[in-house]
Coordinates of C-alpha atoms in Angstrom, one line a residue:
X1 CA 102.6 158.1 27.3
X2 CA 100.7 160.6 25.0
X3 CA 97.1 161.5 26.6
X4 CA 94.3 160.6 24.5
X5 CA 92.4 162.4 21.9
X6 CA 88.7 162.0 24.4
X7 CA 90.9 163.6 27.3
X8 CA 92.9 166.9 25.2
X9 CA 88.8 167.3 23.7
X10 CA 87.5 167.2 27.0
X11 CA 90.6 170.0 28.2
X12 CA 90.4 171.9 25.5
X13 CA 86.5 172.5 25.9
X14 CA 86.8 172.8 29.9
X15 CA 89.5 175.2 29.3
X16 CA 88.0 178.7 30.6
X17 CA 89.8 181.7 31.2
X18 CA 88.4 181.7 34.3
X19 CA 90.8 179.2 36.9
X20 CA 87.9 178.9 38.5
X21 CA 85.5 177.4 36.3
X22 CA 88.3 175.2 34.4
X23 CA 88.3 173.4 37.7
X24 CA 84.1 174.1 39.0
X25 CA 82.8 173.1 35.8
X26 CA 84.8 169.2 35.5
X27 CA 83.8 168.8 39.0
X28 CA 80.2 169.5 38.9
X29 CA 80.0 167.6 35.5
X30 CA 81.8 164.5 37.2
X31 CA 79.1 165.0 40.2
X32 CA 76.2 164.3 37.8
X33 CA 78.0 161.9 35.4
X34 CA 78.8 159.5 38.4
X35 CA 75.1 159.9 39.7
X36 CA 74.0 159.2 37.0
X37 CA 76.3 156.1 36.3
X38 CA 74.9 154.3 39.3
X39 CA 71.4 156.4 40.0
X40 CA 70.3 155.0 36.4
X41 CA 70.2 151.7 37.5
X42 CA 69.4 151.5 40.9
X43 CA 66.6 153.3 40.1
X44 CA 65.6 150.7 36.8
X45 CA 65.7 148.1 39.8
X46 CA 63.7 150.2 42.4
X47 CA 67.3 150.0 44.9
X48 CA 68.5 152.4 47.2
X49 CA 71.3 150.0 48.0
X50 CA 74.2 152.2 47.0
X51 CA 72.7 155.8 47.4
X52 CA 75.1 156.6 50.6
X53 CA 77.8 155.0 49.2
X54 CA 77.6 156.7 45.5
X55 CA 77.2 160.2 47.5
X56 CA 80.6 159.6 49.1
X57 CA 82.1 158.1 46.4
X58 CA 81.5 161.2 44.5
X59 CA 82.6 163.4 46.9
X60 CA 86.2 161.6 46.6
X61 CA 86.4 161.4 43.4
X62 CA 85.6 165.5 42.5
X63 CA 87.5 166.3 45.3
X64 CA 90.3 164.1 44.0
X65 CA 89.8 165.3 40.4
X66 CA 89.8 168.9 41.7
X67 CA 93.2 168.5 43.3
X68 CA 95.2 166.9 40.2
X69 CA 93.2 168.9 37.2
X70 CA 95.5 171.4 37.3
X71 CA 98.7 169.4 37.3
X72 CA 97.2 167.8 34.2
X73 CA 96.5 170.8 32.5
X74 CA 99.4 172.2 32.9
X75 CA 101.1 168.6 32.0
X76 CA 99.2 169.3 28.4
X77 CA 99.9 173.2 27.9
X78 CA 103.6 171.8 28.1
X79 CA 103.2 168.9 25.6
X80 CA 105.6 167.0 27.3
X81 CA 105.6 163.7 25.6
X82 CA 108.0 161.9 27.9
X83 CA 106.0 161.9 30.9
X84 CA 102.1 160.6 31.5
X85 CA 99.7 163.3 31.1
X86 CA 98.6 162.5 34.6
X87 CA 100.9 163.0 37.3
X88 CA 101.8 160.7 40.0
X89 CA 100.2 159.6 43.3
X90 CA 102.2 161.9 44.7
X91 CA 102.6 164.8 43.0
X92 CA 100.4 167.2 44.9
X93 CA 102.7 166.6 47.9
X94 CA 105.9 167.9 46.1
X95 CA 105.0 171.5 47.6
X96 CA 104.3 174.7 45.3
X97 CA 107.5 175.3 44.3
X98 CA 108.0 172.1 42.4
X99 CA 104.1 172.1 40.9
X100 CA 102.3 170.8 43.6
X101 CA 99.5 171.8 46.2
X102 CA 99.8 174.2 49.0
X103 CA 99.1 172.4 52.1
X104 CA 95.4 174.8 52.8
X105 CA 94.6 172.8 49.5
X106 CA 95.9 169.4 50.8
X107 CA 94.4 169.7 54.4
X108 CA 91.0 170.6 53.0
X109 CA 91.0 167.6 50.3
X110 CA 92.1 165.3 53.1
X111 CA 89.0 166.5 55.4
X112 CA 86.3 165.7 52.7
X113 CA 87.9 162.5 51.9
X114 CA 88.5 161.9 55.3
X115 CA 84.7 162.7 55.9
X116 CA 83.6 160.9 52.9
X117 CA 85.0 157.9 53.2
X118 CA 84.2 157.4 57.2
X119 CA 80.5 157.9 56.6
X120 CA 80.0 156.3 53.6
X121 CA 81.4 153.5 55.1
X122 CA 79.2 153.9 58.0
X123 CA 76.3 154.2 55.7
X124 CA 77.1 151.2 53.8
X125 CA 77.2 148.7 56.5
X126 CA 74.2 149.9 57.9
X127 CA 71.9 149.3 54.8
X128 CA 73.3 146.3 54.3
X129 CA 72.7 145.3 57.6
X130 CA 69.3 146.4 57.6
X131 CA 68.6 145.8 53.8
X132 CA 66.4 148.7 53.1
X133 CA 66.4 152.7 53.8
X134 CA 63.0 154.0 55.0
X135 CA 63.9 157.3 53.5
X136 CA 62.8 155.9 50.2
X137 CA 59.4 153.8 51.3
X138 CA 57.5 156.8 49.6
X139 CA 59.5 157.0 46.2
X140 CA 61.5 153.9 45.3
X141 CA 58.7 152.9 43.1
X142 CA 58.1 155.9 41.4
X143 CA 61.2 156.4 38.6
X144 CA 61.0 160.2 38.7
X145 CA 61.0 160.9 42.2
X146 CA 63.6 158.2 42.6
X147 CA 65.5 159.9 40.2
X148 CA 64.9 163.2 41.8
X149 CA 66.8 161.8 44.5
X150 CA 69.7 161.0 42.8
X151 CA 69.8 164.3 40.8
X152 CA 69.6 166.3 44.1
X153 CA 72.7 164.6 45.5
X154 CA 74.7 165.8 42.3
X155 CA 73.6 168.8 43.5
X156 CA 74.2 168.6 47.2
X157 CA 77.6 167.5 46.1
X158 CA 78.8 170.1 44.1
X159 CA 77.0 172.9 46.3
X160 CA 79.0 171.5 49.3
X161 CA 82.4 171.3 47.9
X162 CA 82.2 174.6 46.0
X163 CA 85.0 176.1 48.3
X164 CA 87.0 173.6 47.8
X165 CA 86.8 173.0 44.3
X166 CA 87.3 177.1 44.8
X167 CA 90.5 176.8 46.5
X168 CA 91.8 173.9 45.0
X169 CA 91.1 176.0 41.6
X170 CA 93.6 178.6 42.8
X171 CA 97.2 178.9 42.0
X172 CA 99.1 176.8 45.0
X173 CA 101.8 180.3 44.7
X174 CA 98.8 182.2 44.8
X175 CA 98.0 180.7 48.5
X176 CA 101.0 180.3 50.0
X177 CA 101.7 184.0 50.0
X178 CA 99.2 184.0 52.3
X179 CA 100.6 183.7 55.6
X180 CA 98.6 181.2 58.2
X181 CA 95.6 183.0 59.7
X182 CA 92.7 183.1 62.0
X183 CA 90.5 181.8 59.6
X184 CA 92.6 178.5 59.4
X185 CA 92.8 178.0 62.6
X186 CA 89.4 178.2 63.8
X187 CA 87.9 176.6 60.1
X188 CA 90.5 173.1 60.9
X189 CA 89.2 173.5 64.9
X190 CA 85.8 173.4 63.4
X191 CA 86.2 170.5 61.4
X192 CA 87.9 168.4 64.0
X193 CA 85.1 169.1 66.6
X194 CA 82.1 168.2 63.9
X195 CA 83.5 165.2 62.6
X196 CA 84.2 164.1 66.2
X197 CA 80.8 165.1 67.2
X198 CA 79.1 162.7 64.4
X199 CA 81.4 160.0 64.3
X200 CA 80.6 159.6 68.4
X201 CA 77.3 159.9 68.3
X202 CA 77.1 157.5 65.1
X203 CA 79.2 155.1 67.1
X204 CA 76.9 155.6 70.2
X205 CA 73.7 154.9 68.4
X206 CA 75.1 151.9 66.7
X207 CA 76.2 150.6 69.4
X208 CA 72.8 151.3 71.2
X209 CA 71.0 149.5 68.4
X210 CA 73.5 146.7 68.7
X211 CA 72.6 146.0 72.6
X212 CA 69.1 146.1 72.1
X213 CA 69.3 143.3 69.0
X214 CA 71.2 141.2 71.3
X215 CA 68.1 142.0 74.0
X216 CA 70.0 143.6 76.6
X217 CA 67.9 146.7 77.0
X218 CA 64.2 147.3 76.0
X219 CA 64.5 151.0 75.3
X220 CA 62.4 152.3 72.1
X221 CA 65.2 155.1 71.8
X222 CA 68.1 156.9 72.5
X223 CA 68.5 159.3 75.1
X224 CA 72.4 158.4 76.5
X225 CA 75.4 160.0 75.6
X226 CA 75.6 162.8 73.0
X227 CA 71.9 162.0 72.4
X228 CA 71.3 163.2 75.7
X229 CA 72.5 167.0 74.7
X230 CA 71.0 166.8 71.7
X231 CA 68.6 165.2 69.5
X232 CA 70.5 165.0 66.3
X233 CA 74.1 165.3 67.5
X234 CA 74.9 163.4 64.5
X235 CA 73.5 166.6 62.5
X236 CA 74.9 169.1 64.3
X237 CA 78.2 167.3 63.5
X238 CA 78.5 167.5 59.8
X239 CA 76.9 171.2 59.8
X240 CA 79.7 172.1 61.6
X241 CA 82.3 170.0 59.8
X242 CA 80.9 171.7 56.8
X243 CA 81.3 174.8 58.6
X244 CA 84.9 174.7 59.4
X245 CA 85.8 173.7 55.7
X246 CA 83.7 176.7 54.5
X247 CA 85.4 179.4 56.9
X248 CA 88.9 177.6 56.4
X249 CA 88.4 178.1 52.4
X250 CA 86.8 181.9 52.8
X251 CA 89.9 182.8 55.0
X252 CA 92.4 182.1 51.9
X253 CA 90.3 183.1 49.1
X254 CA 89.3 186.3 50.0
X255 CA 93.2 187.4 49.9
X256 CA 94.5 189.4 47.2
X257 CA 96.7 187.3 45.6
X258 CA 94.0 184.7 45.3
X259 CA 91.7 186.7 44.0
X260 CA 94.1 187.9 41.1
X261 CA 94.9 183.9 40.5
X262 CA 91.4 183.1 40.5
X263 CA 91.0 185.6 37.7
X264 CA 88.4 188.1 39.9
X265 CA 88.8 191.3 40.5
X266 CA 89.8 191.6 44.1
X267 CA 87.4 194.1 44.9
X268 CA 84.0 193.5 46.9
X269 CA 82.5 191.9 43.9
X270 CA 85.0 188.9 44.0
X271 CA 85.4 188.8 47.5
X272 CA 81.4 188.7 48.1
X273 CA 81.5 185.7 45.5
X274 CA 83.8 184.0 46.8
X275 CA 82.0 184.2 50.3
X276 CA 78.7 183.3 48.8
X277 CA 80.7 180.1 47.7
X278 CA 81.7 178.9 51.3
X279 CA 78.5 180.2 52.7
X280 CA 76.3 178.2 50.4
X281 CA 78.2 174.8 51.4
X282 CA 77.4 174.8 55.3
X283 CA 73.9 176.9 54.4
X284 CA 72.8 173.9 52.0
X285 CA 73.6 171.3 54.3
X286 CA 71.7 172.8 57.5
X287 CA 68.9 173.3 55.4
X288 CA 68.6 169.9 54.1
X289 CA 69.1 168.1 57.6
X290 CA 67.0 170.5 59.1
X291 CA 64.3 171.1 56.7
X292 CA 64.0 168.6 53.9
X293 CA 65.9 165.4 54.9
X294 CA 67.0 164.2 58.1
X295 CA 65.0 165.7 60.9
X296 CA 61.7 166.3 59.4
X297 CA 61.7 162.5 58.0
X298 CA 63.0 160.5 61.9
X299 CA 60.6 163.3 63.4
X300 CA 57.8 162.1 61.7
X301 CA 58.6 158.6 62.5
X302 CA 59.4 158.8 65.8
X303 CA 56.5 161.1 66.8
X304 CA 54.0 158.2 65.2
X305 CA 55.3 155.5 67.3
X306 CA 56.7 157.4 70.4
X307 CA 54.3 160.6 70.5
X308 CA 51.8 158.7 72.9
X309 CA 54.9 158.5 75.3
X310 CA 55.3 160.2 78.0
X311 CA 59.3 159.4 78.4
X312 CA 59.5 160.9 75.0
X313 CA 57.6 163.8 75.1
X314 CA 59.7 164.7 78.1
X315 CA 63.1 163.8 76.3
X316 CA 62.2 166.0 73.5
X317 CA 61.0 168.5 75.8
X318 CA 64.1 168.8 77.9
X319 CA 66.6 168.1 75.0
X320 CA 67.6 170.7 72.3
X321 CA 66.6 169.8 69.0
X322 CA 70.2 170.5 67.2
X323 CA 72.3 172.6 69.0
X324 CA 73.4 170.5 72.4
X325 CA 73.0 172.0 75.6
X326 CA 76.5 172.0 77.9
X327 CA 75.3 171.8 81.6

């Protein structure tokens, strides 16, 4: 099945000499062009209904797109006619040798999806069971700061997977001459223990806000479980997800031959760049939970209704704000 005149245009003008960018720049574009497929309208109708859920879809779909670009690209440098210009399902799986992905490339795809489709689905069910987000009380009703909100998760989207759209940019014989390292090891570790960390304590507080709609305890708010070590365990988690993905990718991509198949020098310059990529992704997210987002926002909350308390003041006083205390 020849590939459509729209899709060779849209190659042929994302087709940098740079590896890198002929796989960063379709991402970042397909970040904004899917906010702004569903940000448009939600905020025409003043919803926040599918923020969450659009945020993870999009982190799916660029990582996905990220991980068969270059099997279509090279598909249409080939001009094969006989076969689709997309390749199959499976066609990252077949191993480097045969065209597909090095398995860095496939574990680091499967975390985000992994990651994105657990939470958004988490995220989902709770605003639909609660039918509104009190993140947007102050903006849903103002078009431009609604769609503020919606441009800054494009951004938060293609900030965060910038090493992955980095490694999954790179030439699957490029990595695989890299044998496995320190950096892989402790970056999947990483992952595993932060995406542990916030699915538990997601699961914990659900389930605490579960038993207190069915009136079997009266307390304003949580202090069992992981919430008991911390105060945002839940944060903590996906900065260190984020983390391990970001030292996992840094690992490979500061290796020679991946520096030559990214088309960078592999001298300090490229190496520094490609560790400013990875850096920004875990360095973005801590500053938005921690600063913009998450805690400022349920801080403010919670201090208004709970700052008079005396149980509170004590829990905040005795438990770490982000980083939970072991003994």
């Amino acid at each position: 099945m020849p590939a459509t005149p729209l899709l060779h245009k849209l190659l042929h003008l994302t087709n940098f000499r740079s590896p890198l960018l002929r796989t960063a720049v379709p991402g970042v574009a397909a970040a904004f062009a899917l906010q702004a497929v569903v940000g448009v309208p939600s905020v025409l109708a003043r919803s926040e209904r599918f923020y969450d859920a659009a945020g993870s879809a999009t982190f799916l779909a660029v990582t996905l797109l990220s991980l068969y670009l270059p099997g279509v690209r090279a598909r249409a440098a080939a001009a094969v006619a006989a076969k689709p210009l997309w390749p199959g399902l499976l066609a990252p799986f077949a191993g480097p040798g045969a065209g597909g992905a090095h398995w860095r490339q496939l574990a680091l795809s499967a975390a985000v999806v992994l990651w994105s489709v657990r939470l958004g689905t988490y995220l989902l069910q709770r605003i639909l069971h609660q039918g509104h987000d009190a993140r947007f009380d102050a903006i849903r009703d103002s078009a431009g700061k609604f769609g503020v909100a919606w441009f800054g998760q494009a951004v938060w989207v293609s900030v965060c997977l910038a090493p992955v759209l980095a490694v999954n940019a790179a030439p699957a014989a490029a990595i695989a001459a890299s044998s496995l390292g320190a950096a892989d090891v402790l970056g999947l570790a990483l992952f595993a223990a932060g995406f542990a960390c916030e699915v538990l304590a997601d699961r914990q507080k659900a389930a605490w806000l579960r038993r207190r709609e069915e009136k079997l305890h009266d307390e304003a708010f949580i202090t069992g479980g992981l919430w008991s070590r911390s105060q945002y365990p839940n944060y903590f988690g996906e900065c260190t997800l984020w983390t391990g993905i970001a030292t996992a990718a840094a690992g490979v991509l500061v290796t020679r031959p991946v520096q030559v198949g990214l088309g960078l020098s592999g001298g300090p310059s490229g190496k520094l760049l490609v560790l400013g990529l990875s850096a920004a992704s875990p360095a973005f997210v801590a500053f938005l939970l921690l600063k913009v987002t998450g805690v400022p926002l349920s801080e403010k909350k919670y201090d208004a209704k709970y700052g008079h308390r005396k149980d509170y003041q004590e829990w905040k006083r005795n438990t770490p704000k982000f980083f939970p205390k072991l003994f």
